[in-house]
Coordinates of C-alpha atoms and ligand atoms in Angstrom, one line a residue:
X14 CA 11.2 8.9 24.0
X15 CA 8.0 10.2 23.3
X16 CA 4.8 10.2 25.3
X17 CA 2.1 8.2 24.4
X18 CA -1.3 8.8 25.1
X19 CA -3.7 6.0 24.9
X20 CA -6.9 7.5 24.4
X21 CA -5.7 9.8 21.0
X22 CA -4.0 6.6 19.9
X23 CA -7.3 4.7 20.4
X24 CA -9.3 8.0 18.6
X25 CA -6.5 7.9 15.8
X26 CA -6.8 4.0 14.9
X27 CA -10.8 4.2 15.0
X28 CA -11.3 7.2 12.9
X29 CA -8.1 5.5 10.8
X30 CA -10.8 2.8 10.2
X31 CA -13.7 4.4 10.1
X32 CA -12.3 6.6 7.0
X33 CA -11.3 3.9 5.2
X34 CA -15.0 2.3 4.9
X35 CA -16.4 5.2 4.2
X36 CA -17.8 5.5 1.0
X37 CA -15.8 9.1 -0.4
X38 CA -16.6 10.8 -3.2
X39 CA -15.7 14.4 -4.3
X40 CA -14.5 16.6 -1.2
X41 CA -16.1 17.1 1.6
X42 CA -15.8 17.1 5.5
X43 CA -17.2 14.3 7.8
X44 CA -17.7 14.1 11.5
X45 CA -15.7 10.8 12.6
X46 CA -17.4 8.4 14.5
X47 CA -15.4 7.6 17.5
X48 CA -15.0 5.0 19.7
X49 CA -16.2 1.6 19.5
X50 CA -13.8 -1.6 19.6
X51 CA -10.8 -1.8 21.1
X52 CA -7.4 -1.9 20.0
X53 CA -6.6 -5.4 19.7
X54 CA -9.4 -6.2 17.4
X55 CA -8.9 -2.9 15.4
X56 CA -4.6 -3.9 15.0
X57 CA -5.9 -7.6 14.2
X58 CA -8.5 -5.8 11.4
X59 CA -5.9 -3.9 10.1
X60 CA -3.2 -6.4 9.6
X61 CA -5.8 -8.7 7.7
X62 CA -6.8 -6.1 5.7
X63 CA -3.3 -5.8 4.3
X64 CA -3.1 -9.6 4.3
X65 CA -6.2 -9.9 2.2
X66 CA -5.3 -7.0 -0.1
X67 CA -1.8 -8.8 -0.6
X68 CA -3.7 -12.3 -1.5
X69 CA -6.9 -11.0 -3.2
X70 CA -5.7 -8.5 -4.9
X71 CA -2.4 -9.4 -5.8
X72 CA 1.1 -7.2 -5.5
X73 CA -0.1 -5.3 -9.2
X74 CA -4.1 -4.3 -8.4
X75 CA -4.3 -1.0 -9.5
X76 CA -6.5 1.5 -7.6
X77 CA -9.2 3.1 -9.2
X78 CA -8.1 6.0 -11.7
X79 CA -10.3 8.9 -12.8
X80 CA -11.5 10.8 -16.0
X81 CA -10.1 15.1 -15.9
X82 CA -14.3 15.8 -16.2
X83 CA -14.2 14.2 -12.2
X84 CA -11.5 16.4 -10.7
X85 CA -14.5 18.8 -9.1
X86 CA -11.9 20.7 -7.0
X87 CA -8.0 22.0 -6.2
X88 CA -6.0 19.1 -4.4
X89 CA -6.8 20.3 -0.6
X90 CA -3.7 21.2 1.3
X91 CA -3.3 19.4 4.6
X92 CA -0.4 18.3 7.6
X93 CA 2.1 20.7 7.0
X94 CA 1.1 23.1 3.7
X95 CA 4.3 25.8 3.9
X96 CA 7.8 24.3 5.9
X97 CA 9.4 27.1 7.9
X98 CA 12.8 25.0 7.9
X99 CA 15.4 27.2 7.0
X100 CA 17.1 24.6 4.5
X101 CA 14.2 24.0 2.8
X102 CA 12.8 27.4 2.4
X103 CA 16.6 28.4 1.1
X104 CA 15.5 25.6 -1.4
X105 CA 12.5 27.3 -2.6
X106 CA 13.9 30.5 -2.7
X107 CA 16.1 29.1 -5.7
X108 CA 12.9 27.6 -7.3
X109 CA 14.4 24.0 -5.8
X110 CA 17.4 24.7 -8.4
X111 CA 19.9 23.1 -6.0
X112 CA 17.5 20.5 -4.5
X113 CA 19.0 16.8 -4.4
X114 CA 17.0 14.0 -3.6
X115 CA 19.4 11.8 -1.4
X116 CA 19.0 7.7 -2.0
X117 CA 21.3 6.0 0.2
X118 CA 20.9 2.6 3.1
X119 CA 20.6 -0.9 1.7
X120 CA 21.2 0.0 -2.2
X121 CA 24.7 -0.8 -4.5
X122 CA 25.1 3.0 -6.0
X123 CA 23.4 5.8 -3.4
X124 CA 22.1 8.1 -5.6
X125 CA 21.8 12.1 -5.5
X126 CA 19.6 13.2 -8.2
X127 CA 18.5 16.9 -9.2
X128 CA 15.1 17.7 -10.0
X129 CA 16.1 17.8 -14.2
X130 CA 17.5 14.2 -13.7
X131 CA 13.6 13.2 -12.2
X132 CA 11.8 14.7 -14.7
X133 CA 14.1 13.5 -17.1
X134 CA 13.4 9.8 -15.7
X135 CA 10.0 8.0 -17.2
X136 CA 7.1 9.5 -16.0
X137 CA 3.6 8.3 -15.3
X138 CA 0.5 10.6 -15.0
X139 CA -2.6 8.9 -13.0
X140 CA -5.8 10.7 -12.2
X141 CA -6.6 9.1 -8.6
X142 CA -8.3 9.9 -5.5
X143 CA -6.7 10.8 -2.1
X144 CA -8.1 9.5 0.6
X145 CA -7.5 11.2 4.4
X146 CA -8.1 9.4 7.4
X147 CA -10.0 12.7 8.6
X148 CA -12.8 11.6 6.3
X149 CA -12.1 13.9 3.0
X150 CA -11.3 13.1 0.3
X151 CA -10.2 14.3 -3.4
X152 CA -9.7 13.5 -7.2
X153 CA -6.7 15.3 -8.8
X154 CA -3.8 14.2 -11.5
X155 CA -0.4 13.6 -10.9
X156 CA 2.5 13.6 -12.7
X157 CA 6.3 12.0 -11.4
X158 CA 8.4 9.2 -12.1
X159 CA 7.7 5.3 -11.1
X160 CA 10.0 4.9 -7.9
X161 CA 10.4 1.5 -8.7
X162 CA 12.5 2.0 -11.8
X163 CA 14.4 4.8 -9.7
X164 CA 15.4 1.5 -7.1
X165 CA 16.6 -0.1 -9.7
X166 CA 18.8 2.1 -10.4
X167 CA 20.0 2.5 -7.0
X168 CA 20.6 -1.9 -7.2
X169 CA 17.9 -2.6 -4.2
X170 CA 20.4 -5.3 -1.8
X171 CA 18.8 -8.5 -1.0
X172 CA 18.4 -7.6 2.3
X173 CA 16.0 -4.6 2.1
X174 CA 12.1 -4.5 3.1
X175 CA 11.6 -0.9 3.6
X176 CA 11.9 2.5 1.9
X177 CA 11.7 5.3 4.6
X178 CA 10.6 8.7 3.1
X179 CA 12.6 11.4 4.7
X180 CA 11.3 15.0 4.9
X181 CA 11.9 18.6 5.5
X182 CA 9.0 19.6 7.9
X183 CA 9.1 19.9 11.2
X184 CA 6.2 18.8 12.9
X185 CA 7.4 19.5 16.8
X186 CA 10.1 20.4 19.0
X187 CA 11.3 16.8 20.4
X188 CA 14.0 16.4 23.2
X189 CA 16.5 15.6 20.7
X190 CA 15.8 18.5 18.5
X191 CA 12.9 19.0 15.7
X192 CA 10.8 15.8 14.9
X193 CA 10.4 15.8 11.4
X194 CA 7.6 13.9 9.2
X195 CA 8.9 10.9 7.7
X196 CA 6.9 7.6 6.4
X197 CA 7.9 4.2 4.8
X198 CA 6.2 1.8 2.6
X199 CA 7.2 -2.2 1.9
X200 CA 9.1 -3.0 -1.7
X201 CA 5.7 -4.4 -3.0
X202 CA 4.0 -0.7 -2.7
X203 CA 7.5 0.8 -3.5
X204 CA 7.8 -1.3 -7.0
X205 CA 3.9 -0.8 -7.0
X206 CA 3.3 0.5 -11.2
X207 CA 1.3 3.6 -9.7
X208 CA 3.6 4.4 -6.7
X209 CA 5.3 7.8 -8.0
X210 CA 7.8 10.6 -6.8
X211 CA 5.4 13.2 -8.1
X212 CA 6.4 16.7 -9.4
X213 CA 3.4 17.6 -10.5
X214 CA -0.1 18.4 -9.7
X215 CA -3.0 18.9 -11.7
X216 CA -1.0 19.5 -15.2
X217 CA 1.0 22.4 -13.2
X218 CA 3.8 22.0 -11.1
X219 CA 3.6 20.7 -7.7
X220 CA 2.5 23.4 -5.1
X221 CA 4.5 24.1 -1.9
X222 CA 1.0 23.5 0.1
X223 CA 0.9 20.3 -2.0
X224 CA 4.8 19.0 -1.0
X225 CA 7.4 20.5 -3.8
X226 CA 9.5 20.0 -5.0
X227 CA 8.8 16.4 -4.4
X228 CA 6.2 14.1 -2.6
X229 CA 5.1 10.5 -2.6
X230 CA 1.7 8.7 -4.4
X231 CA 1.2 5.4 -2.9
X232 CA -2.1 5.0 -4.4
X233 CA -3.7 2.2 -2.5
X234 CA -3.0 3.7 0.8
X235 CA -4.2 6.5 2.9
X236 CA -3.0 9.9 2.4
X237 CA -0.8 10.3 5.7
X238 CA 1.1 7.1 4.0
X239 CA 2.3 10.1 1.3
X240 CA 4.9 11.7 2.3
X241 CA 5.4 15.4 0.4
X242 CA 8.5 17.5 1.1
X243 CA 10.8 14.5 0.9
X244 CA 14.4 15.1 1.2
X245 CA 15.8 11.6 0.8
X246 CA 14.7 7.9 0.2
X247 CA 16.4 5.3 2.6
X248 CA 16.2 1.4 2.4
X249 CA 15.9 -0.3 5.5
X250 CA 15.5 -4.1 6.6
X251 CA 13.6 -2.8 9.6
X252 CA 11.9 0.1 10.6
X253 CA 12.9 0.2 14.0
X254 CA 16.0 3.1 14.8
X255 CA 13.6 6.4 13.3
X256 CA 11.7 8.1 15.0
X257 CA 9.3 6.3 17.3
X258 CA 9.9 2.9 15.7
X259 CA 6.2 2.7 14.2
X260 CA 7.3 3.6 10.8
X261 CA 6.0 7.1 10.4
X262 CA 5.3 10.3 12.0
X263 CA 1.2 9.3 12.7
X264 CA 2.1 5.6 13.2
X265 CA 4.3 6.6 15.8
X266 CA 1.0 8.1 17.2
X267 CA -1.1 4.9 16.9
X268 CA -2.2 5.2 13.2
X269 CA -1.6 1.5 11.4
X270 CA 1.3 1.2 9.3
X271 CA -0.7 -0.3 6.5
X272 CA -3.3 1.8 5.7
X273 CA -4.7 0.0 2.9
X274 CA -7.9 1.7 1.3
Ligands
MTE320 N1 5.9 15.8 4.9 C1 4.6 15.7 5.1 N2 3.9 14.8 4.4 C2 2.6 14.6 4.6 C3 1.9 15.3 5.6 C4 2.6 16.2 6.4 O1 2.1 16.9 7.3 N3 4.0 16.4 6.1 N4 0.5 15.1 5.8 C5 0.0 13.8 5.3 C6 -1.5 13.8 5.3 S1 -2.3 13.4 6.7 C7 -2.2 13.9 4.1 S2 -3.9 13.7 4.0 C8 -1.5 14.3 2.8 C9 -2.1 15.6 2.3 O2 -1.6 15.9 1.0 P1 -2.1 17.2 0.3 O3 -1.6 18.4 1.1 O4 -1.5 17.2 -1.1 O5 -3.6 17.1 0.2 O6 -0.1 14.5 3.0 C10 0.5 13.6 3.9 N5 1.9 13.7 3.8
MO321 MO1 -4.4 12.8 6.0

């Protein structure tokens, strides 16, 4: 259904690669280079990359984690930093008191948790940096609970190779209604030992601006691969059937699935 233009999905996938061999430190802002190769040779690049970070680095590489003396800065907001859907501002209104997070598709026991039962779930604090593909970046701590442990206990069937991140911003008015942001990830990210429903932010809890009550850390990826506001988890054996088809919001755009840092 929706339009695609070629030339801001050809600006998208360069500056997609451009920010990801860039060296980042801190936060700061930097112009993008654009243009250059086509798109062939920069979708052929991209699905080596996540070929060679699969047999180099193995399922478990870790990405880099920080010491608190190297978070210089607040996590920078950015994509959507306040929702104006009426369910989910009714949500924050009640401090997320009566917020579920909905996991249901390809598992044994769909699950509908609270925000108690998350935190009350193992959790994992990891000092990392976040990487945009607009060519900022950032160092900051977060707190939430492995999502791999949380699949178990959903019983992942045999069958599944995605989890689709579902969430409550609306990012445009499409023909069939509001076009909300939504991502997904393979199992190996999903089970990855750093990939957490974070809650919170910096030893405080998760902003709004920042995706509360809940939002994802996939930390070997690039920040648009992280979903925050999410509503509900699904497992998929394809990711063809949301949205554009692509896998996410910005994929559905022309940013690459895998965006492997
Ligand atoms: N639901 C939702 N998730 C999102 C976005 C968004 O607009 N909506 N933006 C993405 C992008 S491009 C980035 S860089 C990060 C920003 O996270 P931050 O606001 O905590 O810095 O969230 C990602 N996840
Ligand atoms: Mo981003």
């Amino acid at each position: 259904m929706r339009k695609f233009d070629l030339s801001r999905r050809r600006f998208l996938t360069a500056s997609a690669v451009g920010a990801a061999s860039l060296p980042l430190a801190g936060c700061f802002d930097a112009a993008g280079t654009i243009g250059g190769p086509v798109r062939d040779t920069l979708e052929r690049a991209n699905s080596l990359t996540y070929r060679i970070q699969r047999l180099l680095l193995g399922s478990d590489h870790l990405a880099a984690e920080y010491a608190e003396s190297e978070i210089r800065q607040p996590q920078r907001p950015n994509g959507t930093v306040s929702p104006q859907d009426d369910d989910y501002l009714a949500l924050a209104d009640s401090q997320f008191g009566a917020y579920r997070l909905e996991v249901s598709g390809l598992v044994e026991r769909p699950l509908s948790l609270s925000l108690d039962e998350i935190r009350n779930m193992p959790a994992r604090t990891q000092i990392t940096r976040h990487d945009c593909v607009e060519g900022w970046s950032c160092i900051a701590k977060w707190t939430g609970t492995p999502l791999g442990p949380l699949l178990d206990q959903a019983g992942v069937k045999p069958t599944a190779r995605y989890v689709m991140f579902e969430c409550y911003d609306t990012m445009e008015q499409g023909f069939a209604g509001p076009v909300k942001y939504y991502e997904s990830i393979d199992l190996i990210d999903a089970r990855h030992p750093q990939t957490i429903l974070a809650y919170g932010l910096n030893g405080a809890a998760l902003p709004v601006a920042n995706g509360a009550p809940l939002r994802v850390r996939v930390e070997r990826q690039l920040g648009y691969k992280m979903a925050k506001y999410v509503r509900a988890i699904r497992l998929t054996d394809t990711l063809a059937g949301v949205g554009g088809g692509r896998g996410g919001y910005w994929e559905d755009y022309g940013y690459d699935w895998f965006g492997g840092i």
